[in-house]
XYZ file of C-alpha atoms in Angstrom:
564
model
C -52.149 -4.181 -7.719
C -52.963 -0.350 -8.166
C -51.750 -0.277 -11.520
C -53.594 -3.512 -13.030
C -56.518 -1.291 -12.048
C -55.839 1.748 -13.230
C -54.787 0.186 -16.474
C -58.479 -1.608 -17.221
C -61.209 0.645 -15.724
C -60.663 3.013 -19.058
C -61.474 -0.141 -20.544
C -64.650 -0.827 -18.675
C -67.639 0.088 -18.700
C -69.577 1.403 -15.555
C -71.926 -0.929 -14.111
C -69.957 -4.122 -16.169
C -70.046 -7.091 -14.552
C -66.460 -8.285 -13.179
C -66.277 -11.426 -11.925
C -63.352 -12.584 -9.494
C -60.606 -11.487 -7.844
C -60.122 -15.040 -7.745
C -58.651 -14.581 -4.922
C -59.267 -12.164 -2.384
C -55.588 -12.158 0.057
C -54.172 -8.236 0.321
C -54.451 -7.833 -3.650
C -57.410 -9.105 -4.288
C -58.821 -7.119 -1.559
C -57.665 -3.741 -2.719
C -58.583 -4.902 -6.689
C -62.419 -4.940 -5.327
C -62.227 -1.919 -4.497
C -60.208 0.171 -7.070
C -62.981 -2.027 -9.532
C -66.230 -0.474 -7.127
C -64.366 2.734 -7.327
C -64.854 3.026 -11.233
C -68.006 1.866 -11.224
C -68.107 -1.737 -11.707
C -69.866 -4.387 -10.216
C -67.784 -7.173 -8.657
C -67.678 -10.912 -7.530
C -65.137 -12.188 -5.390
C -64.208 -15.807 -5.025
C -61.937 -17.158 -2.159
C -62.035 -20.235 -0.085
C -61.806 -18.320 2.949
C -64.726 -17.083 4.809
C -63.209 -14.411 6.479
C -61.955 -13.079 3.534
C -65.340 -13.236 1.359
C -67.067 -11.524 4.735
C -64.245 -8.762 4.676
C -64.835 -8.092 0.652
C -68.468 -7.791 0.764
C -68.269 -5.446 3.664
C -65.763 -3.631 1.376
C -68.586 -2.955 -1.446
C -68.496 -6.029 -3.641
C -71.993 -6.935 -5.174
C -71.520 -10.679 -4.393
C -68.753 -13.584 -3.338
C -68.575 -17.102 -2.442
C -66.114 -20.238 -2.460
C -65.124 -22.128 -5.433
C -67.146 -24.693 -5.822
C -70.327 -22.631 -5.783
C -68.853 -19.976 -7.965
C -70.231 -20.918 -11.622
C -73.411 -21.643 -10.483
C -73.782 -18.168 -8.586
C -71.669 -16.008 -11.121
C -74.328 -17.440 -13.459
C -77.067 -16.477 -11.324
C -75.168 -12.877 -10.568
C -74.845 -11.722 -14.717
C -77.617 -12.865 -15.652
C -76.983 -15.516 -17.105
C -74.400 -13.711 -19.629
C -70.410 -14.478 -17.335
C -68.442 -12.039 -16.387
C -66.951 -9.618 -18.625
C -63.591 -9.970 -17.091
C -61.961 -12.318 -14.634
C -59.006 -10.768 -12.715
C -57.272 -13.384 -10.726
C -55.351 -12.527 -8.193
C -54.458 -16.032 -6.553
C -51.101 -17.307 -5.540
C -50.688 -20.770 -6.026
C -48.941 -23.411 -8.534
C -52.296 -24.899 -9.138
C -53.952 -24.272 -13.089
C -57.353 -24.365 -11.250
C -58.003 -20.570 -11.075
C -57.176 -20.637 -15.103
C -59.551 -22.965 -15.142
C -62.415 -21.467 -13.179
C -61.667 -18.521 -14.577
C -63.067 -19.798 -17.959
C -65.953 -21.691 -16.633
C -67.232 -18.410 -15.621
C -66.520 -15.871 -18.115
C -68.641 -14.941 -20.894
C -68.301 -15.188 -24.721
C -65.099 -13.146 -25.810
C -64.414 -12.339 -22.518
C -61.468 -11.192 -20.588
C -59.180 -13.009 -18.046
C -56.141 -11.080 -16.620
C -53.473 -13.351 -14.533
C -52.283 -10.248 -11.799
C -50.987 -13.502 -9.162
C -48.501 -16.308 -9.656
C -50.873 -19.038 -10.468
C -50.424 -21.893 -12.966
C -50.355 -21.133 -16.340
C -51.471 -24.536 -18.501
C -54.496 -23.053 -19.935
C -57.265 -25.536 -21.082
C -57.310 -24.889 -24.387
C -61.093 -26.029 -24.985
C -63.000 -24.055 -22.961
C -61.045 -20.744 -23.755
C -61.309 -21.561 -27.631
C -65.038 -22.259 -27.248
C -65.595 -18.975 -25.568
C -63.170 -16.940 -27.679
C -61.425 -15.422 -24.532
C -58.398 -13.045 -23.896
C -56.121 -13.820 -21.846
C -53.158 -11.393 -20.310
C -50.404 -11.926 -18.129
C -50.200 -8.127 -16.092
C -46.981 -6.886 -15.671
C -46.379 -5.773 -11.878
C -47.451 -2.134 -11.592
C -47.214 -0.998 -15.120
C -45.785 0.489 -18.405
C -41.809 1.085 -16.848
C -41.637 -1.548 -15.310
C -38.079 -3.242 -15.780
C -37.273 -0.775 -18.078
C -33.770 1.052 -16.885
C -34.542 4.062 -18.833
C -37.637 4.799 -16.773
C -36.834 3.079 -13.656
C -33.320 4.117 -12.708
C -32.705 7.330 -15.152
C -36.266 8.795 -14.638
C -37.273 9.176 -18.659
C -40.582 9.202 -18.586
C -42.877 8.048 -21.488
C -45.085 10.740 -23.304
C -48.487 10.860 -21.769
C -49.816 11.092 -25.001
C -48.982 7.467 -26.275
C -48.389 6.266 -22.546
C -51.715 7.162 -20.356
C -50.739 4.751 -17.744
C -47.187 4.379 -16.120
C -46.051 3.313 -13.028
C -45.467 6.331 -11.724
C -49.339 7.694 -12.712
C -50.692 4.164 -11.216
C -49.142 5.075 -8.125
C -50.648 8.758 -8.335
C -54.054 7.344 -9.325
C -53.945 5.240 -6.298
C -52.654 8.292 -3.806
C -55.449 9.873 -5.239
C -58.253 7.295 -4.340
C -56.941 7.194 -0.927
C -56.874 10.644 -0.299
C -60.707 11.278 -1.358
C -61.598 8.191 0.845
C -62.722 5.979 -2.070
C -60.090 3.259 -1.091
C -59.877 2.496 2.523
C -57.314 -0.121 3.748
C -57.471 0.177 7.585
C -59.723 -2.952 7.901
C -57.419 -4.862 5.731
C -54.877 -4.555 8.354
C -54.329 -7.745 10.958
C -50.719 -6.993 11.783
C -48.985 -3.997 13.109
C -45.641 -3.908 14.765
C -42.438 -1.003 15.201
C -39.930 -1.297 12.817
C -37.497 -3.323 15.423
C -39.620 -6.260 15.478
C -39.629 -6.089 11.454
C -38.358 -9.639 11.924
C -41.581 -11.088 13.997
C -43.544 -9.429 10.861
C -41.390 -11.332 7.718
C -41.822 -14.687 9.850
C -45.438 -13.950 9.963
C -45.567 -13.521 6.327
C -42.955 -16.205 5.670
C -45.960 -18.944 7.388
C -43.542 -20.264 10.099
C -45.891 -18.839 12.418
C -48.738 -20.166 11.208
C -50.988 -17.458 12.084
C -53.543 -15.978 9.387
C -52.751 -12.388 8.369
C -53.786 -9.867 5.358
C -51.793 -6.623 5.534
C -49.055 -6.154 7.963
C -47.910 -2.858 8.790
C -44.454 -1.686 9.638
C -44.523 1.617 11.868
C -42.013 4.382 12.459
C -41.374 6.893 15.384
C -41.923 9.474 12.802
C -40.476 12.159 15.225
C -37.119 10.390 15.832
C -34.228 11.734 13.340
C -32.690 8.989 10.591
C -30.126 7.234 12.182
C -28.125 6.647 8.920
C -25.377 4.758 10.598
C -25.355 1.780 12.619
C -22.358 0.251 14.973
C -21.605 -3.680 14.434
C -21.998 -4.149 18.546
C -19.359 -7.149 18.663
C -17.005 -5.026 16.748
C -14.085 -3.392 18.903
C -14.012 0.309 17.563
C -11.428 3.170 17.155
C -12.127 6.592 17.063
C -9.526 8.035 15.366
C -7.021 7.280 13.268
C -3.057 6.948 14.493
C -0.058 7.106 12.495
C 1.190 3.556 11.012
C -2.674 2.365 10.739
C -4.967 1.979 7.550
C -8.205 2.940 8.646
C -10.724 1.492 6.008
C -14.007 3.366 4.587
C -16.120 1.580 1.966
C -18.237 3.486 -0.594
C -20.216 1.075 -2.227
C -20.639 -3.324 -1.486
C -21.029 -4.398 -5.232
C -19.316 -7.293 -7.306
C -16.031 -5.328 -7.674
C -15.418 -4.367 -4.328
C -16.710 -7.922 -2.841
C -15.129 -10.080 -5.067
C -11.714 -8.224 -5.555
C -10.911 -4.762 -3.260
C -12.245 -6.481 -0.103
C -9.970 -9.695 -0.051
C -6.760 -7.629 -1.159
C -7.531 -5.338 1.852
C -8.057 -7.764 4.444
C -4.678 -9.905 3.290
C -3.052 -6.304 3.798
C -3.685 -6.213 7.263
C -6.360 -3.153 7.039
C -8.779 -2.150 9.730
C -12.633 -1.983 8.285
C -14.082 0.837 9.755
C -17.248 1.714 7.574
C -19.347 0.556 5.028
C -21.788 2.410 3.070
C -24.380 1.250 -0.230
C -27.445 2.825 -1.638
C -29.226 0.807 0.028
C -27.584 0.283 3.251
C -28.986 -3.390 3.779
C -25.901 -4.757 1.186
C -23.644 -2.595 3.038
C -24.780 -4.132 6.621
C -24.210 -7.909 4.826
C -21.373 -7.098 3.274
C -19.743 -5.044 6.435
C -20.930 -8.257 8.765
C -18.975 -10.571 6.744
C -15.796 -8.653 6.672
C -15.955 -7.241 10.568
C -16.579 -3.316 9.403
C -17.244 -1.658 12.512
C -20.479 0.606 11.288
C -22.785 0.213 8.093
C -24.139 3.459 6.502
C -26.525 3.812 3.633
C -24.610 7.731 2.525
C -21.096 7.900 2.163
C -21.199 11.498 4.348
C -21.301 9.047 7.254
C -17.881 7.121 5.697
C -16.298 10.347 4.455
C -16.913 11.797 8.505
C -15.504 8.704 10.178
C -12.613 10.358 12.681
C -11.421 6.368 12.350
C -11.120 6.161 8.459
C -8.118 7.517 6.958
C -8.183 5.417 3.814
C -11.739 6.203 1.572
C -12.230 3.397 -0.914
C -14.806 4.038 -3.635
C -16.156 1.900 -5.497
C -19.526 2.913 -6.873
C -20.562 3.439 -10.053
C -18.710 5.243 -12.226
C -21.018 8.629 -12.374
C -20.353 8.845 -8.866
C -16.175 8.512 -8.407
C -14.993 12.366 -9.255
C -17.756 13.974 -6.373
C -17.205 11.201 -3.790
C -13.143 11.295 -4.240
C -13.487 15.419 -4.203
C -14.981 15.275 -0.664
C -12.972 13.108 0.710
C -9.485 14.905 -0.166
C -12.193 18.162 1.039
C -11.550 16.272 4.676
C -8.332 15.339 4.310
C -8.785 11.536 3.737
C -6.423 9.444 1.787
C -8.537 7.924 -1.539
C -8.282 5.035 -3.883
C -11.200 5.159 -6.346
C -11.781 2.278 -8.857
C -11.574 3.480 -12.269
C -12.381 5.941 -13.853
C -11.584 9.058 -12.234
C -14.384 11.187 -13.715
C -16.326 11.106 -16.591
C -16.497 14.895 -17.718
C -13.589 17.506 -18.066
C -15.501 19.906 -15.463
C -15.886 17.165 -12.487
C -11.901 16.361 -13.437
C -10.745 19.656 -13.116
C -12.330 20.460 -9.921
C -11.527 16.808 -8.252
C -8.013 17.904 -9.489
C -8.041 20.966 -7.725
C -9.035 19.185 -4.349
C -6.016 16.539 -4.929
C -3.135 19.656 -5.164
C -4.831 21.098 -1.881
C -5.408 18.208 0.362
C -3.509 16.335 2.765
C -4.488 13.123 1.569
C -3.451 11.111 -1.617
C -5.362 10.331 -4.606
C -5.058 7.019 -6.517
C -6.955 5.491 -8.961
C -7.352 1.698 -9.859
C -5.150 1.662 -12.834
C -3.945 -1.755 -11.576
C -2.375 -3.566 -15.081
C 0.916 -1.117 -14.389
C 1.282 -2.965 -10.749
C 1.210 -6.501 -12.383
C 4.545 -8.824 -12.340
C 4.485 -9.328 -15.933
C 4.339 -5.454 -16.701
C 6.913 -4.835 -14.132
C 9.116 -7.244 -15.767
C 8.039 -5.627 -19.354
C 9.516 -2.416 -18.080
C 12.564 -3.870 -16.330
C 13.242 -5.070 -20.162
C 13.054 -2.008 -21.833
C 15.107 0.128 -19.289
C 17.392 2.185 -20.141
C 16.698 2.249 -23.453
C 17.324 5.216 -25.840
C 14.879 4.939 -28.479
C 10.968 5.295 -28.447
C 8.794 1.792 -28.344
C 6.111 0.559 -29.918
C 2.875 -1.011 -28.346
C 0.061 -2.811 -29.289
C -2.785 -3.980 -26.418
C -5.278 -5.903 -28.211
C -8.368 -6.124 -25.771
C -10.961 -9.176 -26.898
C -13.567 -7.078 -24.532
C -17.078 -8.583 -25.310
C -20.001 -6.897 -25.574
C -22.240 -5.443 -23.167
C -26.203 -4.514 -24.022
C -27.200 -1.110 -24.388
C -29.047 -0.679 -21.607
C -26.346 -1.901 -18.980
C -25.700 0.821 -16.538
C -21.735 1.475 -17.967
C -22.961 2.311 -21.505
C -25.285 5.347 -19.408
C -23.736 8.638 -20.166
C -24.258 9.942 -16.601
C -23.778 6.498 -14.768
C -21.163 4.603 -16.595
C -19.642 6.768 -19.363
C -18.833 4.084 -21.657
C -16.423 1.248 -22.222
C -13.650 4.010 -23.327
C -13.542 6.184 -20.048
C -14.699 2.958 -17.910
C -12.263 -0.017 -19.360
C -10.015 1.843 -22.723
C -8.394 3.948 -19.389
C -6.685 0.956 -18.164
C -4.497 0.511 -21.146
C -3.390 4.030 -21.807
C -2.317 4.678 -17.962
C 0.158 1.408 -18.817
C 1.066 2.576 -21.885
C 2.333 5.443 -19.787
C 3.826 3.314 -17.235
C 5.956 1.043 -20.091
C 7.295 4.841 -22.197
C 7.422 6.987 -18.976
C 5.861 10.072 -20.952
C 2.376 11.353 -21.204
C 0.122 10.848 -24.263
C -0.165 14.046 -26.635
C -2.140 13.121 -29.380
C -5.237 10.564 -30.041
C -7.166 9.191 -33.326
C -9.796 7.132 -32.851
C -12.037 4.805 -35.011
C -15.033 3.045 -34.496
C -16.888 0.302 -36.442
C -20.389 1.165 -38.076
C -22.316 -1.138 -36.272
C -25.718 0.069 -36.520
C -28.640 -0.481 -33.887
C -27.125 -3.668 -32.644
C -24.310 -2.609 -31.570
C -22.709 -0.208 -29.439
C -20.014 1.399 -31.719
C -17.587 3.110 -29.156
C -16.928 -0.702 -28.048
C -15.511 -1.569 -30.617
C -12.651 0.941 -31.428
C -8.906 1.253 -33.171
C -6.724 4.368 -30.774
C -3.652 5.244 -32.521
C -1.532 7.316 -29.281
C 1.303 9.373 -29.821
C 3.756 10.061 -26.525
C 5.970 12.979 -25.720
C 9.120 10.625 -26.174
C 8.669 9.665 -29.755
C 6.936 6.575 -29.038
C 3.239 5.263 -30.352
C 0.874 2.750 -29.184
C -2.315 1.363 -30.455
C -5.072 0.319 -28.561
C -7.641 -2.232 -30.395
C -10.962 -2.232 -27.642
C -12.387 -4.974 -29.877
C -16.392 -6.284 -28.574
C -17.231 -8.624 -31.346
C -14.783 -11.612 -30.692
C -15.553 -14.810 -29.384
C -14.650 -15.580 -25.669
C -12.609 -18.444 -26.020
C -9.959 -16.133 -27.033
C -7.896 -14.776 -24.140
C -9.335 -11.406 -23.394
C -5.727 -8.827 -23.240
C -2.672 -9.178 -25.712
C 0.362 -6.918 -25.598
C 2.845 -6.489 -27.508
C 6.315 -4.027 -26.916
C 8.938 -3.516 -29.625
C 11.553 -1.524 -29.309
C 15.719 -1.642 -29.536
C 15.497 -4.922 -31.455
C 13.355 -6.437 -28.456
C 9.876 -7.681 -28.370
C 8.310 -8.426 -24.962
C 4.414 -10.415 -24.950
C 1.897 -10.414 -22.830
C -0.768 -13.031 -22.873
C -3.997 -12.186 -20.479
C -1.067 -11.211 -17.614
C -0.916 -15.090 -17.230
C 2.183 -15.847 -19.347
C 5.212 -13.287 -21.412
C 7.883 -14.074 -23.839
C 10.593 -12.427 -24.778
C 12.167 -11.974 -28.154
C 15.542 -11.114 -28.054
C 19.099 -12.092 -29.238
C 17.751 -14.505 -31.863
C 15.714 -16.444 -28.738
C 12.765 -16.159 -27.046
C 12.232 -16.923 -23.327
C 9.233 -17.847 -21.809
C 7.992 -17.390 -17.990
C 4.739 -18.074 -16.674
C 2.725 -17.229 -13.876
C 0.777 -19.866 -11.359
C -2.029 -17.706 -11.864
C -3.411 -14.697 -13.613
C -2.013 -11.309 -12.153
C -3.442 -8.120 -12.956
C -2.234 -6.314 -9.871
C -4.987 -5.766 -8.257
C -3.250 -7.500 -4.964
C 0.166 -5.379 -5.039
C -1.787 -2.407 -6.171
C -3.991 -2.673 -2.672
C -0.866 -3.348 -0.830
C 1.076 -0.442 -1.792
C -2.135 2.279 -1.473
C -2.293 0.959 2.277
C 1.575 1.367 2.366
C 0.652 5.113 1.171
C -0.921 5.568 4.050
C 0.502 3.655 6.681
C 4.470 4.619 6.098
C 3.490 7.993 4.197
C 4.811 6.799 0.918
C 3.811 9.347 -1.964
C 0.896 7.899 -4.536
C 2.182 5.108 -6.867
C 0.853 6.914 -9.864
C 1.339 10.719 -10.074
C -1.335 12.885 -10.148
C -0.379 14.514 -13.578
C -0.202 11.072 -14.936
C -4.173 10.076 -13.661
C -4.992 13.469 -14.999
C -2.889 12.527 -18.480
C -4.865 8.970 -18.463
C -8.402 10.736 -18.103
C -8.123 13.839 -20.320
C -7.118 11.261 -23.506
C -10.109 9.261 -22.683
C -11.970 12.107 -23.372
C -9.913 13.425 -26.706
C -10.430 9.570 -27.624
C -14.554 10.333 -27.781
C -13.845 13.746 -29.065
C -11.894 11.717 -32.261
C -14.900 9.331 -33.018
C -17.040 12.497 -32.883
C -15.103 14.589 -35.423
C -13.337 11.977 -37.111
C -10.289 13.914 -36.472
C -6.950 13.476 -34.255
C -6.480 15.036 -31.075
C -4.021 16.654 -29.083
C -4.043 16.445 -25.848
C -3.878 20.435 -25.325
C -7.677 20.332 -26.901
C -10.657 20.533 -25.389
């Protein structure tokens, strides 16, 4: 609404004739205005009476229903049309289109702000030359990640008019008393009867409205966490029992962390999102005991002794660092941090707390790994592994390729395959190389890469993070050689192996990546006091070559892992 505004009044003359809001509901209502503001004169067309009485007492210079409104928009420019027609209807009807270009002028201007049909009759907008624009809801930045979510704002030089200025502009009416919404208000009630208001607005009520306002006690401090009433709750934590505390209800954790937990047996203490409201639906459907919107209010639970995190991946090194800070027991989804700094200092947490940290490296807890390394035991010469990862691509602007959200496809996804790498040699990494493809502006280089590992027991792996495959091919390929033996992988659904002259096939009922017997035996961590599945110096081993991996690219050089 503000915005749409703000946008055309540089473009209009003082004193210009606008014709409609066509349509004069909430938006319409507070478009007359921001238009009188700059100096226009405006018409406002509506069917309801109410409304048209409401705008003219708001300023506008003349209004009336729609089937008087050519004659008296005539009458009302002088015979010239209105120099721009700003609809602001909602309906599925092409009519305001329509009427729009009945009463606009030669080479005139109509700008669609509502959802209204869009099957534009060609003739009369030909005849009268006219513009037509679609606005975009409150301005330059809108939908755009880089603005919205990461804050870069556009130069004010080439961009006079964002959302954020709109909303300033707007602020700025108000505050000099040029924009005055109090008698646009029919509605008020407290926030606790927020559902009387939405069923209001929804029309099952049937009862005419404008603006509705939601108040506040403004006094009362911000109760950030909220019990689930039929839930039976613990306050603290005794030996033998997995307390559960959710950081973050997205895809992942709904789809995958939640079900594994429940079919261990877990107790779901608290949930926390941005947002709060997933973490209430979320928490509802799985019996948590409180939803939070900040993960303090998890990390504090005196009934939580397990913290799961899994937010995005910017987040994982600070939320896992407090959480060891109290003591808590952590499994974070991967990765474990995205800079050397937060690493070191989330490492430095994990060798002083009580609790454990793991990390959802889950491909090492699969049956067809297990069996991989059950193959090659014992053996007294180094191996040789290939993963071949058909990975896809992923646009540039999704929130993983962000430096400070995501880190990228090789510290988010390459991780998975060094840490089993690890788990198949039983030695740490200690050197990298690292190419990339040239791919230009259309693609993301880094996800598409050849790794070339070298581990302290002679043995080498390579690592091709491929994005440019088609998706009919199965997504993860492995291959181990080593002592005359050759054990495959194929997408942890099916394995052969090679030896003696024969190979022998087994297959599973159902893809396995581990993600079930990885949950189970973090919860046995806590419950029986088992130490962490994965050893610390191995996470830390896991991360650090993620990071001499992006060093490579960026020199063109091998790594050690001793560099940093």
């Amino acid at each position: 609404m503000h915005d749409l505004a703000v946008e055309l009044h540089p473009a209009v003359a003082p004193h210009q004739p606008i014709g409609p809001p066509v349509g004069l509901g909430l938006v319409g209502q507070l478009t007359v205005q921001l238009l009188k503001a700059n100096g226009c004169r405006v018409f406002g067309i509506d069917t309801d009476e109410t409304r048209i009485q409401l705008v003219l007492a708001s300023g506008a210079d003349g209004a009336c229903v729609p089937d008087d409104a050519k004659e008296q928009v005539q009458a009302w420019s002088r015979g010239r049309g209105a120099d721009a027609c700003i609809i602001a209807a909602a309906t599925t009807s092409d009519e305001p289109v329509r009427l729009a270009g009945e009463i606009s002028r030669l080479k005139g201007r109509v700008v669609a702000v509502g959802m209204v049909g869009m099957n534009v009759p060609r003739n009369i907008y030909y005849q009268r030359e006219l513009t037509l624009k679609v606005s975009l809801s409150y301005g330059p930045g809108r939908h755009d990640p880089e603005y919205e979510e990461r804050g870069h704002d556009y130069p004010v030089a080439y961009v006079r008019w964002t959302e954020g200025r709109n909303i300033e502009a707007f602020l700025d009416l108000l505050a000099l008393g040029r924009i005055n919404v109090k008698p646009l208000i029919t509605h008020r009630f407290p926030i606790e009867n927020a559902a009387r208001a939405y069923q209001l607005i929804s029309g099952s009520t049937q009862e005419k409205y404008l603006a509705v306002l939601l108040t506040y006690d403004t006094e009362s401090e911000v109760n950030r966490l909220i019990e689930n009433q039929p839930v039976v709750r613990k306050t603290s934590a005794p030996a033998g029992r997995v307390g559960i505390g959710l950081i973050g209800a997205g895809g992942y954790a709904q789809k995958i962390l939640l079900p594994n937990l429940k079919a261990a047996g877990v107790e779901f203490c608290s949930i926390a999102s941005a947002s709060g409201v997933s973490a209430r639906d979320v928490g509802t459907k799985y019996g948590f005991a409180r939803f939070a919107s900040d993960a303090a209010s998890v990390i504090n639970d005196t009934a939580v002794n397990l913290i799961v995190i899994a937010t995005r991946h910017g987040s994982h090194a600070e939320l896992a660092k407090l959480a060891l800070e109290c003591g808590k027991h952590v499994f974070v989804e991967k990765p474990l941090a995205l800079h050397e700094a937060e690493l070191d200092s989330l490492l430095e947490a994990a060798t002083r707390s009580e609790g454990q940290l793991m990390v959802g490296f889950n491909r090492r807890f699969s049956p067809l790994a297990i069996k991989a390394k059950e193959v090659f035991q014992g053996r007294q010469s180094p191996l040789s592994i290939v993963c071949r990862v058909n990975a896809g691509r992923i646009s540039r602007d999704h929130w993983t390729q962000d430096p400070a959200q995501g880190g990228g496809r090789i510290i988010g996804e390459v991780c998975h395959f060094i840490d089993l790498m690890q788990f198949f040699t039983g030695a740490a990494p200690t050197s990298v190389y690292a190419e990339s493809i040239a791919g230009g502006d259309a693609v993301v280089s880094e996800d598409s890469v050849i790794i070339t590992l070298r581990f302290a027991d002679g043995s080498n792996g390579v690592i091709a993070y491929l994005a440019e495959g088609d998706a009919s091919l199965p997504k993860e390929h492995i291959e181990i050689f080593g002592e005359g033996k050759t054990f495959v992988i194929e997408d942890f659904r099916s394995a052969k192996l090679y030896a003696g002259g024969r190979e022998k096939k087994e297959t599973l009922n159902q893809q396995d990546k581990g993600q079930r017997e990885e949950t189970r035996i973090a919860c046995a961590v806590v419950s029986e006091g088992r130490p962490a599945p994965i050893p610390l110096e191995e996470l830390e081993a896991t991360t650090r070559a993620t990071f001499r991996i992006r060093d490579s690219l960026r020199t063109g050089r091998m790594k050690v892992m001793s560099d940093e």
